[in-house]
JSON list of C-alpha atoms in Angstrom, two decimals:
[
{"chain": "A", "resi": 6, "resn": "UNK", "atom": "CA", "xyz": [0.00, 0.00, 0.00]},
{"chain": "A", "resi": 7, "resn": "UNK", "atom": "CA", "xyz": [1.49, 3.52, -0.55]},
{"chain": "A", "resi": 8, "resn": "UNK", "atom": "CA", "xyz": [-0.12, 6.49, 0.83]},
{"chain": "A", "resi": 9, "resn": "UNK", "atom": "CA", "xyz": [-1.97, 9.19, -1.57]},
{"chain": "A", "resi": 10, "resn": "UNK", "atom": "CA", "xyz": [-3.27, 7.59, -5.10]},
{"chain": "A", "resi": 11, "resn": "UNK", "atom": "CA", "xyz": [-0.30, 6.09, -6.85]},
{"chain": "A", "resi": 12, "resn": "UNK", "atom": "CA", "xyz": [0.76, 7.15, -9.78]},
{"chain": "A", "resi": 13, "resn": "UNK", "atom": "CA", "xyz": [-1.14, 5.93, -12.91]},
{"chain": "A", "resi": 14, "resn": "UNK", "atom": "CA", "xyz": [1.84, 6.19, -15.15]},
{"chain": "A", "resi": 15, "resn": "UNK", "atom": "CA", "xyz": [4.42, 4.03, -12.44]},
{"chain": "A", "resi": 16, "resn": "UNK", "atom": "CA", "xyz": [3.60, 0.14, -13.31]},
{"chain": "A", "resi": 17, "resn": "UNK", "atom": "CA", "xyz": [6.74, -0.71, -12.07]},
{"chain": "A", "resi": 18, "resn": "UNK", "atom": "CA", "xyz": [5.69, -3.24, -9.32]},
{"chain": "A", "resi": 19, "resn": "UNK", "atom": "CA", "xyz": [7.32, -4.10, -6.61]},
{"chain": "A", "resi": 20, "resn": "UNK", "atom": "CA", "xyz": [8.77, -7.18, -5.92]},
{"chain": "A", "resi": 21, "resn": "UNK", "atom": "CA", "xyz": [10.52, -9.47, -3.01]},
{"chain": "A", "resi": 22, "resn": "UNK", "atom": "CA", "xyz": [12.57, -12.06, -3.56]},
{"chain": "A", "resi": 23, "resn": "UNK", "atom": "CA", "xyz": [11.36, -12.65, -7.11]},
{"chain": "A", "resi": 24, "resn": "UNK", "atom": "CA", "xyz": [7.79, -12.51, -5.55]},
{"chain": "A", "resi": 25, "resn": "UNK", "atom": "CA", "xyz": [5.08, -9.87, -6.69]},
{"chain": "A", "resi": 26, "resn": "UNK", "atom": "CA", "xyz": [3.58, -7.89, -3.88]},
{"chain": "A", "resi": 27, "resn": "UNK", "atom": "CA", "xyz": [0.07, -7.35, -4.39]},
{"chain": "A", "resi": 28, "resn": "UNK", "atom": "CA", "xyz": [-1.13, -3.41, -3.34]},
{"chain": "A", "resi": 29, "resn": "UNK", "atom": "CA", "xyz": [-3.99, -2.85, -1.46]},
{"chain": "A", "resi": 30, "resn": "UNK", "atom": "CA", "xyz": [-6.16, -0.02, -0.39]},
{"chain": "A", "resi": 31, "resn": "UNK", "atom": "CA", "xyz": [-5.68, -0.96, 3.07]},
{"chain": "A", "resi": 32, "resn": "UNK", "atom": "CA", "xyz": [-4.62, -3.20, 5.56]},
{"chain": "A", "resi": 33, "resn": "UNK", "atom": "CA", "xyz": [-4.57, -3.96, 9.16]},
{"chain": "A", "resi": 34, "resn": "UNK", "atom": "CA", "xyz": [-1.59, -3.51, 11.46]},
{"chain": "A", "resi": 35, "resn": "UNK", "atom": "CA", "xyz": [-1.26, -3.51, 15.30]},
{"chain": "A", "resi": 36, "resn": "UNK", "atom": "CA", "xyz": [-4.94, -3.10, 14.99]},
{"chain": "A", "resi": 37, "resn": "UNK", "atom": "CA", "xyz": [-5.76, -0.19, 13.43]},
{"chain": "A", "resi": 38, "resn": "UNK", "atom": "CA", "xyz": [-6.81, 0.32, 9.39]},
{"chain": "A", "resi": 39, "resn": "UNK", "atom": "CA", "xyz": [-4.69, 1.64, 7.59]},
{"chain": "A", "resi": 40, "resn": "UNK", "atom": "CA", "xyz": [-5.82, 3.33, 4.51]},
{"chain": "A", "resi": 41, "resn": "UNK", "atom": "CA", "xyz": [-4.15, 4.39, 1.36]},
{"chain": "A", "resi": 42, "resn": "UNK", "atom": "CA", "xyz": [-6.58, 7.77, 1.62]},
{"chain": "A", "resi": 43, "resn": "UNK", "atom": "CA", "xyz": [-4.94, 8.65, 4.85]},
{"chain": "A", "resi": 44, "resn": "UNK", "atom": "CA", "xyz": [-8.72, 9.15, 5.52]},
{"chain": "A", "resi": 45, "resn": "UNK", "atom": "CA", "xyz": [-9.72, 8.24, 9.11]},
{"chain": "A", "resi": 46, "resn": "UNK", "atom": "CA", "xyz": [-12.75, 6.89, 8.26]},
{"chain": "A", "resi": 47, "resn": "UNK", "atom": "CA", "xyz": [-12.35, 3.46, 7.43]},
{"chain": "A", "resi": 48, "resn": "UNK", "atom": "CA", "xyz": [-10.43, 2.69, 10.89]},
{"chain": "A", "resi": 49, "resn": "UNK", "atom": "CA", "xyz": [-13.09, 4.85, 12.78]},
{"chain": "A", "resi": 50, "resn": "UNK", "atom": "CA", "xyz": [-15.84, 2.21, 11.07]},
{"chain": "A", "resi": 51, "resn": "UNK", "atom": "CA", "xyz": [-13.45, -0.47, 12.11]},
{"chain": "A", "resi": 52, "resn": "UNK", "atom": "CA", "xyz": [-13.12, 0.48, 16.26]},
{"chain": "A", "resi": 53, "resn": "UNK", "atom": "CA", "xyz": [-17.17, 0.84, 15.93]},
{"chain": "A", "resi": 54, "resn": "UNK", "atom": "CA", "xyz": [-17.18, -2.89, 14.42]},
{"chain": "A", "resi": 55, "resn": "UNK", "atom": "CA", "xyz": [-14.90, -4.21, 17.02]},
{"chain": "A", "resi": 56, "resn": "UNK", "atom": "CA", "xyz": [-17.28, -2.74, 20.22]},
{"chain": "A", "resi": 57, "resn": "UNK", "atom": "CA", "xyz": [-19.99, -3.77, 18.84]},
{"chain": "A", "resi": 58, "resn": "UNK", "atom": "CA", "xyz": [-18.24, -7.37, 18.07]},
{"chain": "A", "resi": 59, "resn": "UNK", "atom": "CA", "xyz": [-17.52, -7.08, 22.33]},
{"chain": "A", "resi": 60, "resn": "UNK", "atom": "CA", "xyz": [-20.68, -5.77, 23.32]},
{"chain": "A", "resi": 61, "resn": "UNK", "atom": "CA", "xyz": [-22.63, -8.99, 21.57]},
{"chain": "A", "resi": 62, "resn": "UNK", "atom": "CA", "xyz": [-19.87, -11.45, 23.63]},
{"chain": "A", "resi": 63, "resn": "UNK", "atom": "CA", "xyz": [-21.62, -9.66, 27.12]},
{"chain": "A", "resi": 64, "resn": "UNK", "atom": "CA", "xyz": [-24.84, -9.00, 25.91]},
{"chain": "A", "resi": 65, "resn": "UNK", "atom": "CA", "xyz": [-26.53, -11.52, 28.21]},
{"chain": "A", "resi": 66, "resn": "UNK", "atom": "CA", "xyz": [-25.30, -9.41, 31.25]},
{"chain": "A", "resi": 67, "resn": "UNK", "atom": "CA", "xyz": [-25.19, -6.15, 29.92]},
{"chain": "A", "resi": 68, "resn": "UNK", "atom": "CA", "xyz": [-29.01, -6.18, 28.55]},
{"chain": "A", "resi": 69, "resn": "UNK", "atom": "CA", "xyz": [-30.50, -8.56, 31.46]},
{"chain": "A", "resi": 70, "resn": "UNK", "atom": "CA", "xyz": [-32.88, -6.48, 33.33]},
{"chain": "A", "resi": 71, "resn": "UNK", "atom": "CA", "xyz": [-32.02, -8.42, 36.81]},
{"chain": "A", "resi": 72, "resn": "UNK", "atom": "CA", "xyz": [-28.40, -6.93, 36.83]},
{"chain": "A", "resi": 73, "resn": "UNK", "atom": "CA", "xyz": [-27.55, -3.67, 38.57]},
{"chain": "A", "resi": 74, "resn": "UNK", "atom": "CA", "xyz": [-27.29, -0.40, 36.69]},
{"chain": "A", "resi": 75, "resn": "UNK", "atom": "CA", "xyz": [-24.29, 0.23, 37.63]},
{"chain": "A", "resi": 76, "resn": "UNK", "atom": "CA", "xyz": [-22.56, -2.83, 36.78]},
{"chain": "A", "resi": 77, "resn": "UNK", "atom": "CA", "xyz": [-23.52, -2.39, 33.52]},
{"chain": "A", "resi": 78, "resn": "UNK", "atom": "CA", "xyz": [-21.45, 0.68, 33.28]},
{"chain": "A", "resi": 79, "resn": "UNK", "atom": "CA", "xyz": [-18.98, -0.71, 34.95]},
{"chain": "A", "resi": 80, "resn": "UNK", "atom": "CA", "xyz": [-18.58, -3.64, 32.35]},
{"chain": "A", "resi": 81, "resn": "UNK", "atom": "CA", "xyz": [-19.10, -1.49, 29.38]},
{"chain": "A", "resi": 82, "resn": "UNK", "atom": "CA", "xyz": [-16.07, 1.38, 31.09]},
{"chain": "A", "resi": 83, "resn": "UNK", "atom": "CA", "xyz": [-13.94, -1.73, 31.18]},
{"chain": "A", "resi": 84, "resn": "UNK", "atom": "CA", "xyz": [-14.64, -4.09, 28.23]},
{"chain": "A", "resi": 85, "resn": "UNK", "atom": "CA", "xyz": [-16.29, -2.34, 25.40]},
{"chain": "A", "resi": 86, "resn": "UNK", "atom": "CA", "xyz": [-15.20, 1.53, 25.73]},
{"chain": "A", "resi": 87, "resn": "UNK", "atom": "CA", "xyz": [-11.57, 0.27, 26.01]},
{"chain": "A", "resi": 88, "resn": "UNK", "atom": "CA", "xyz": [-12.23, -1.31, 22.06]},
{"chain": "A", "resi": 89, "resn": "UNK", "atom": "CA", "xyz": [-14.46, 1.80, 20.80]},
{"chain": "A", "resi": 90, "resn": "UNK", "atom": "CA", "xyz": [-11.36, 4.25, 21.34]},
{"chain": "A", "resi": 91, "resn": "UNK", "atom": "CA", "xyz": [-8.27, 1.98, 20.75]},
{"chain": "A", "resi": 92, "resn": "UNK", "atom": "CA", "xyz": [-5.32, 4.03, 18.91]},
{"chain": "A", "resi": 93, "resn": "UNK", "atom": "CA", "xyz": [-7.40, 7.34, 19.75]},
{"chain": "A", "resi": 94, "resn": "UNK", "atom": "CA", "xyz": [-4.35, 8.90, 20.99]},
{"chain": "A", "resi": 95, "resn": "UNK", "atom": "CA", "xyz": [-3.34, 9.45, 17.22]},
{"chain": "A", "resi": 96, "resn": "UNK", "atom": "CA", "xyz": [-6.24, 10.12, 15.84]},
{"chain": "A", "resi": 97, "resn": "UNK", "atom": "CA", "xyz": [-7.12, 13.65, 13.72]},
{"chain": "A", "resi": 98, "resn": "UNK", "atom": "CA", "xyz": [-10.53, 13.62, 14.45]},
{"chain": "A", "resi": 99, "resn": "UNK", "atom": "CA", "xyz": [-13.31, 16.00, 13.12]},
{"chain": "A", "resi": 100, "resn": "UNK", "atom": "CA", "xyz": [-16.22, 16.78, 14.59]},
{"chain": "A", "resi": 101, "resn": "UNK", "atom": "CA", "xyz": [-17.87, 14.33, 11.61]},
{"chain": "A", "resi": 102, "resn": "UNK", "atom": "CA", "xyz": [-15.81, 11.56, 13.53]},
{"chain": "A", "resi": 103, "resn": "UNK", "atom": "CA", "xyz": [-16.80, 12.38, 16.62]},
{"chain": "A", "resi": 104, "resn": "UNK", "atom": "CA", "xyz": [-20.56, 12.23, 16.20]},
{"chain": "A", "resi": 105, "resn": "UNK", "atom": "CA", "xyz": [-20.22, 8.59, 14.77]},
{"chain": "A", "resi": 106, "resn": "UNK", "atom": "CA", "xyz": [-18.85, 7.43, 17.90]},
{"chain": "A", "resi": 107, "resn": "UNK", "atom": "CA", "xyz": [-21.38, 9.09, 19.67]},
{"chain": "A", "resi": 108, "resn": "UNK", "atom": "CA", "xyz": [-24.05, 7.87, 18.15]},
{"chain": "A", "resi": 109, "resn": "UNK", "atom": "CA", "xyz": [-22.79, 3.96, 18.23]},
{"chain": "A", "resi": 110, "resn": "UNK", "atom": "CA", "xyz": [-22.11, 4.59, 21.85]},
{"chain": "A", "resi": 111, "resn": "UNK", "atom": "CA", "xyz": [-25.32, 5.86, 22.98]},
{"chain": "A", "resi": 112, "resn": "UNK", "atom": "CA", "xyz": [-26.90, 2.69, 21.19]},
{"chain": "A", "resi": 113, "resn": "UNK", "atom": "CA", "xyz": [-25.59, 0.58, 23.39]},
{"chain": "A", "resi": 114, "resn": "UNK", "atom": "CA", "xyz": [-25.90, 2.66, 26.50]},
{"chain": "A", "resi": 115, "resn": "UNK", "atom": "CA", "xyz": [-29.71, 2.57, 25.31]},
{"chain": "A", "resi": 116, "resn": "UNK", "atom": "CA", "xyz": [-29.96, -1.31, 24.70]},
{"chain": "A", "resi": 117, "resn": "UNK", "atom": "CA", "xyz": [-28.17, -1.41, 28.23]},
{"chain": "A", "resi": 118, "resn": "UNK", "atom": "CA", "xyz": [-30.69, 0.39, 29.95]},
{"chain": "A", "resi": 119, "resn": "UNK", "atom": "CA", "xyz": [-33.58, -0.79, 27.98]},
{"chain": "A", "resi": 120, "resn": "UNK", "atom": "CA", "xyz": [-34.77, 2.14, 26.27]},
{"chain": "A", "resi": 121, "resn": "UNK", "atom": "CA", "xyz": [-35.01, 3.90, 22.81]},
{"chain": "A", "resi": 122, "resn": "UNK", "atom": "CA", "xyz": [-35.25, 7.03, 21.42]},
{"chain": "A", "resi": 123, "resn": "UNK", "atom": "CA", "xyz": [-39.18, 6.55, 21.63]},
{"chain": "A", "resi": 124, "resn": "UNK", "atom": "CA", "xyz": [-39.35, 6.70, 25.14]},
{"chain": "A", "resi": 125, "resn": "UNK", "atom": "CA", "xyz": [-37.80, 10.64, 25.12]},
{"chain": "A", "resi": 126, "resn": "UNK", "atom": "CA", "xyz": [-35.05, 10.01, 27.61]},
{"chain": "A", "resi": 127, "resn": "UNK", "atom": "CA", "xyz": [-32.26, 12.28, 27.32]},
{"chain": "A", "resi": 128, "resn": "UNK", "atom": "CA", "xyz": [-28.50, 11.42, 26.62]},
{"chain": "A", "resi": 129, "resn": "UNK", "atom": "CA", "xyz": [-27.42, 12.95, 29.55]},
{"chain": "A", "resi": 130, "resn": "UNK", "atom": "CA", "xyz": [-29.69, 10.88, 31.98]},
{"chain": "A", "resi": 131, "resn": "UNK", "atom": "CA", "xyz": [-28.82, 7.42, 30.48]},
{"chain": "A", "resi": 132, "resn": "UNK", "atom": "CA", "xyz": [-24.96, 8.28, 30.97]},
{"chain": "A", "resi": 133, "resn": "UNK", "atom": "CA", "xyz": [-25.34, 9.50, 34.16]},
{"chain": "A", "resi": 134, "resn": "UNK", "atom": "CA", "xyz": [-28.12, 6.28, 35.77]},
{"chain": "A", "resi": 135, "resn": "UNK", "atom": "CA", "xyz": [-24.50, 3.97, 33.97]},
{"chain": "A", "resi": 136, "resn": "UNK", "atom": "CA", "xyz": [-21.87, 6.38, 35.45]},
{"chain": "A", "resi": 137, "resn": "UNK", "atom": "CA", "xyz": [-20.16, 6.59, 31.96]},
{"chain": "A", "resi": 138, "resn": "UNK", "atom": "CA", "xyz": [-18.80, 10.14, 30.03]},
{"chain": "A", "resi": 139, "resn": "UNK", "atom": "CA", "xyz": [-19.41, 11.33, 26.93]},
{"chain": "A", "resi": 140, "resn": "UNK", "atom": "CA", "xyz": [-17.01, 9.35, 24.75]},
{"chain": "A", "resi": 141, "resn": "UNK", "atom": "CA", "xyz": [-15.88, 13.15, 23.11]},
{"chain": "A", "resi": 142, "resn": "UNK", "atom": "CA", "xyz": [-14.55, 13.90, 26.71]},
{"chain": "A", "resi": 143, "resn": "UNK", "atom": "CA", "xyz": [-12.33, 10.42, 26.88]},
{"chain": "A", "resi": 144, "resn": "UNK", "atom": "CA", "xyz": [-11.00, 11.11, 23.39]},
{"chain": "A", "resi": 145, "resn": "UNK", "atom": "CA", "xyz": [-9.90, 14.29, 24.42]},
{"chain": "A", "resi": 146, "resn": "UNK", "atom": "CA", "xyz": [-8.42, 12.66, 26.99]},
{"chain": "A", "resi": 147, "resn": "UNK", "atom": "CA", "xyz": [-6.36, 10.24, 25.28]},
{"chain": "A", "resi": 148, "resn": "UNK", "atom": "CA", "xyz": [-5.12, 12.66, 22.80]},
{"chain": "A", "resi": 149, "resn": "UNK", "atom": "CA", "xyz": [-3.53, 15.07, 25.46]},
{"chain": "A", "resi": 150, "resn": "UNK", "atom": "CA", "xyz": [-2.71, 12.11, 27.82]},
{"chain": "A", "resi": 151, "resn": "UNK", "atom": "CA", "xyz": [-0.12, 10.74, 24.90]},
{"chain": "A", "resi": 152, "resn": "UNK", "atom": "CA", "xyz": [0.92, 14.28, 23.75]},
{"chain": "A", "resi": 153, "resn": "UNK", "atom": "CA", "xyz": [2.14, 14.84, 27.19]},
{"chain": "A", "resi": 154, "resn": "UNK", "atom": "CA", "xyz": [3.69, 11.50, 27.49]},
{"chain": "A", "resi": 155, "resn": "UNK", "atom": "CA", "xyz": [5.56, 12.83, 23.64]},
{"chain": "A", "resi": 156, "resn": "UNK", "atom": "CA", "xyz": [6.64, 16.12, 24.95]},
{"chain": "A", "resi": 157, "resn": "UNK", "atom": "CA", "xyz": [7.91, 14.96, 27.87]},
{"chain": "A", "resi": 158, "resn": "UNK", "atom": "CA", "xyz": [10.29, 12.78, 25.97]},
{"chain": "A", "resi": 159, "resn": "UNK", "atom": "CA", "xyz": [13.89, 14.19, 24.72]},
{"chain": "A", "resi": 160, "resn": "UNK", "atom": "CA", "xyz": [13.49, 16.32, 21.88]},
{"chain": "A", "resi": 161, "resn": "UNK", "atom": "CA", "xyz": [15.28, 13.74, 19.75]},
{"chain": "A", "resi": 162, "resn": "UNK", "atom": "CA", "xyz": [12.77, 11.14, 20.33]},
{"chain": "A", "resi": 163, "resn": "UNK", "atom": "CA", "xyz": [11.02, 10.72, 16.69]},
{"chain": "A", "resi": 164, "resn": "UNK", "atom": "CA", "xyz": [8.14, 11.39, 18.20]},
{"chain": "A", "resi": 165, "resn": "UNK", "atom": "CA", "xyz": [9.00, 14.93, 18.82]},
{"chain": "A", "resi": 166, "resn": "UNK", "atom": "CA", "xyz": [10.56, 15.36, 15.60]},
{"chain": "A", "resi": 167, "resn": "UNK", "atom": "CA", "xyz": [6.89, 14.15, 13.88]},
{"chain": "A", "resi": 168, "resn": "UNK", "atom": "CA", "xyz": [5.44, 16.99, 15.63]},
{"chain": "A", "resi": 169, "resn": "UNK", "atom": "CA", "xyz": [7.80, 19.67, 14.18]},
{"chain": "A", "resi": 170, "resn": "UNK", "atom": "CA", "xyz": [7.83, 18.36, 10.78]},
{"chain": "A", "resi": 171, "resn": "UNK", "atom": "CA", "xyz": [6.94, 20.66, 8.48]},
{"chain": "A", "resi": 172, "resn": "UNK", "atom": "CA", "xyz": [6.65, 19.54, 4.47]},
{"chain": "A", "resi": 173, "resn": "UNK", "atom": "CA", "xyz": [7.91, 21.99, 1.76]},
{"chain": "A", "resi": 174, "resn": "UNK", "atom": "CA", "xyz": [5.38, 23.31, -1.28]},
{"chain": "A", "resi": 175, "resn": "UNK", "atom": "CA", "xyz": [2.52, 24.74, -1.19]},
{"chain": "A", "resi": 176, "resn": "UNK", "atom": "CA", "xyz": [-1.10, 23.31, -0.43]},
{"chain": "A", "resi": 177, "resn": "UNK", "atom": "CA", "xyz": [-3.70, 22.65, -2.59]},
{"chain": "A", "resi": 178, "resn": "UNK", "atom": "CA", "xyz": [-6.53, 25.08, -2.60]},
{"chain": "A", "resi": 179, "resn": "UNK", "atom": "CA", "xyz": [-9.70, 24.49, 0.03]},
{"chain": "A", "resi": 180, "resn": "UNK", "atom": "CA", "xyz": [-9.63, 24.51, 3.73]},
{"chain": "A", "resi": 181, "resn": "UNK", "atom": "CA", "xyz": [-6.56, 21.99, 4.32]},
{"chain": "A", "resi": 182, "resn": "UNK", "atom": "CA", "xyz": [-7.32, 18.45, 6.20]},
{"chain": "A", "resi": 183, "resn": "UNK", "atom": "CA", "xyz": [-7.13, 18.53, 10.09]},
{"chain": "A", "resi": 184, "resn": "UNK", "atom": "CA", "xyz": [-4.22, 17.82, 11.60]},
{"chain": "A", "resi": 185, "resn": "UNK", "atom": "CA", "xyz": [-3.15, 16.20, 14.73]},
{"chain": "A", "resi": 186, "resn": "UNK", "atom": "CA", "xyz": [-1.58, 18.99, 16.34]},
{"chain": "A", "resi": 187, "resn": "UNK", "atom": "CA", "xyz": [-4.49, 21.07, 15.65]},
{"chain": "A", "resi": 188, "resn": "UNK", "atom": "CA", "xyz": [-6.74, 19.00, 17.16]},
{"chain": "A", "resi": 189, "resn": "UNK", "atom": "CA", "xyz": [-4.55, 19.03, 20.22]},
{"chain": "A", "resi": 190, "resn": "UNK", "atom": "CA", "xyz": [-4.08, 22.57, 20.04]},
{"chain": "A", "resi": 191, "resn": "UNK", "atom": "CA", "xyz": [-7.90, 23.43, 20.16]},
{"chain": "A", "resi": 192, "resn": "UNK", "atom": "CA", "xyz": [-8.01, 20.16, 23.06]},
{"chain": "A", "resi": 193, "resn": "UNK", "atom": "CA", "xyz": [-5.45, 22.44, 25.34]},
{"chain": "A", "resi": 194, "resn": "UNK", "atom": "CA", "xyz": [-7.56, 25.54, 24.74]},
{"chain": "A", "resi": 195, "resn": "UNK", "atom": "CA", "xyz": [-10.23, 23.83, 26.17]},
{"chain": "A", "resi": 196, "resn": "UNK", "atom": "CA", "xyz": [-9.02, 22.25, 29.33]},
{"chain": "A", "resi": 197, "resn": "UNK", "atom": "CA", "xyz": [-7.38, 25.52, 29.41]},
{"chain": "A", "resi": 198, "resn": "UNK", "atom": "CA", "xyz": [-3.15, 24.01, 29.47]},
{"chain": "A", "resi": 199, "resn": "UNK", "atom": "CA", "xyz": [-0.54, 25.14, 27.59]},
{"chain": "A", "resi": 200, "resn": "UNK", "atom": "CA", "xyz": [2.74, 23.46, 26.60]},
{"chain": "A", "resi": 201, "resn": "UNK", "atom": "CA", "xyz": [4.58, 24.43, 29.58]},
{"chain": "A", "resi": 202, "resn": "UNK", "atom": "CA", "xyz": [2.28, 22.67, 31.92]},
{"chain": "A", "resi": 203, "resn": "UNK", "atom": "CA", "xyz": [3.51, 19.13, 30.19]},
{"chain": "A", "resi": 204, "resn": "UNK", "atom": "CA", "xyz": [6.65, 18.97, 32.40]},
{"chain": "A", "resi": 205, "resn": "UNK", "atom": "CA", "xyz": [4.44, 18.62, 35.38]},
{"chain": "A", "resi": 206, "resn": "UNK", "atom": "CA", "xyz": [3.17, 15.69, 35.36]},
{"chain": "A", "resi": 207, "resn": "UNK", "atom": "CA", "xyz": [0.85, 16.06, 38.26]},
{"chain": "A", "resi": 208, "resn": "UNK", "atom": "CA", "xyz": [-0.71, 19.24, 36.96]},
{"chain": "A", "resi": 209, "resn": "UNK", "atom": "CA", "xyz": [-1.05, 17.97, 33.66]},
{"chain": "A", "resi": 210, "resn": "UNK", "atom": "CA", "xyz": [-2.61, 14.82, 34.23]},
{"chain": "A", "resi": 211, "resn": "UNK", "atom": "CA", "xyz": [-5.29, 17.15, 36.57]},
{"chain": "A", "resi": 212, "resn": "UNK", "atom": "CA", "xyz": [-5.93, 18.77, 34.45]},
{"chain": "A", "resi": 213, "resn": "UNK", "atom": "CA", "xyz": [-6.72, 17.09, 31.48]},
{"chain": "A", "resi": 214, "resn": "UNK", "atom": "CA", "xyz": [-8.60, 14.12, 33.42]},
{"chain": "A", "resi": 215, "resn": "UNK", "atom": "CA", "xyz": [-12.09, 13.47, 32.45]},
{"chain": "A", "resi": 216, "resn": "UNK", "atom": "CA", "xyz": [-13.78, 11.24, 35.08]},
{"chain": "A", "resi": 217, "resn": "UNK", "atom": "CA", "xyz": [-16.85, 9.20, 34.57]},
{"chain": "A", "resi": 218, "resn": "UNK", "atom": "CA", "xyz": [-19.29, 10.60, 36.82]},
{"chain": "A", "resi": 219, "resn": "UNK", "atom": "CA", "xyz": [-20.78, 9.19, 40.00]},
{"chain": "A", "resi": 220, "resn": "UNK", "atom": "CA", "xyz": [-23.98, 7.27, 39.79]},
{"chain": "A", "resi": 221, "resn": "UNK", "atom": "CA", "xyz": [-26.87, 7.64, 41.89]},
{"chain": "A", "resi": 222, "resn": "UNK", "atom": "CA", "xyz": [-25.99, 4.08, 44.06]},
{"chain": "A", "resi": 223, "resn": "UNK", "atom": "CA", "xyz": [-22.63, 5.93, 44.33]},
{"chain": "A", "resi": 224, "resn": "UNK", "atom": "CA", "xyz": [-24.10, 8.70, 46.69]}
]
């Protein structure tokens, strides 16, 4: 696979050992999609797949009316959420990307609690009777949770040096694709942190944190 559309006019394939390698549009590796696009898509689709694929192994806890509310949320904080936003740390995500999550989520925070859309019960009250966040708020999380964990590396480490890279030429017209630094630029902007709050660990990680919120059985 190489990344942007190849080149109509190279058919020079590549080849190993006398072997042809076959290109594909994309590919899985350490468990994330990888997509010739560079689109996020297709690996957002994929995490989605993969909770739901977890959530059907515990349905017949998860949706049994007997169980406790709040062991519900407890299972689905520590089994399926763990799934929806593997590799999140790295992800460029829009506010398109976002909403999909969202709206898988609060499917099966719904199913959970054995309700729909019909009955008119708000988001908010069906995370809060589970004791789980909004899934935005744990992204967010992640993202600045590994950026601090990057910046607090030596300035050599390759992951620094991604972050200052900057590619000569000139962009194509259009509003340019999202990047990952903006998104983690507008992220510290609204936990309200700046770059030289990384080196303290403490603060940062204070400051950043989004906990799940305390259920009613909690009080």
């Amino acid at each position: 696979m190489s990344l942007n559309e190849p080149d109509p006019r190279d058919n020079n394939p590549i080849s190993i050992d006398g072997q042809l390698v076959t290109m594909c549009d994309q590919y899985k590796y350490l468990g994330s999609m990888m997509h010739s696009s560079g689109n996020l898509e297709c690996n957002v689709q994929h995490r989605i797949a993969a909770a739901w694929l977890k959530w059907r192994e515990v349905t017949g806890v998860i949706c049994d009316r007997r169980m406790p509310v709040k062991l519900k949320g407890l299972i689905y904080k520590t089994i399926i959420r763990p799934v929806l936003t593997y590799g999140s740390e790295t992800w460029a995500a829009t506010k398109r990307h976002i909403h999909t999550i969202q709206v898988a989520e609060m499917k099966m925070l719904r199913w959970m609690c054995g309700v729909t859309r019909l009955d008119r019960i708000r988001n908010e009250y069906v995370r809060g009777s589970l004791g789980v966040r909004d899934v935005a708020d744990k992204l967010q999380e992640n993202r600045l949770r590994w950026y601090g964990h990057v910046k607090r590396r030596p300035p050599d480490y390759v992951g620094n040096l991604a972050l200052q890279l900057s590619i000569p030429g000139r962009r194509s017209r259009g509003r340019p694709k999202t990047r990952w630094r903006d998104v983690v630029s507008k992220d510290m902007k609204e936990c309200q942190v700046s770059e030289s709050d990384v080196m303290d660990r403490a603060k940062w990680k204070r400051k950043i944190r989004k906990a799940d919120p305390t259920t009613m059985w909690d009080t």
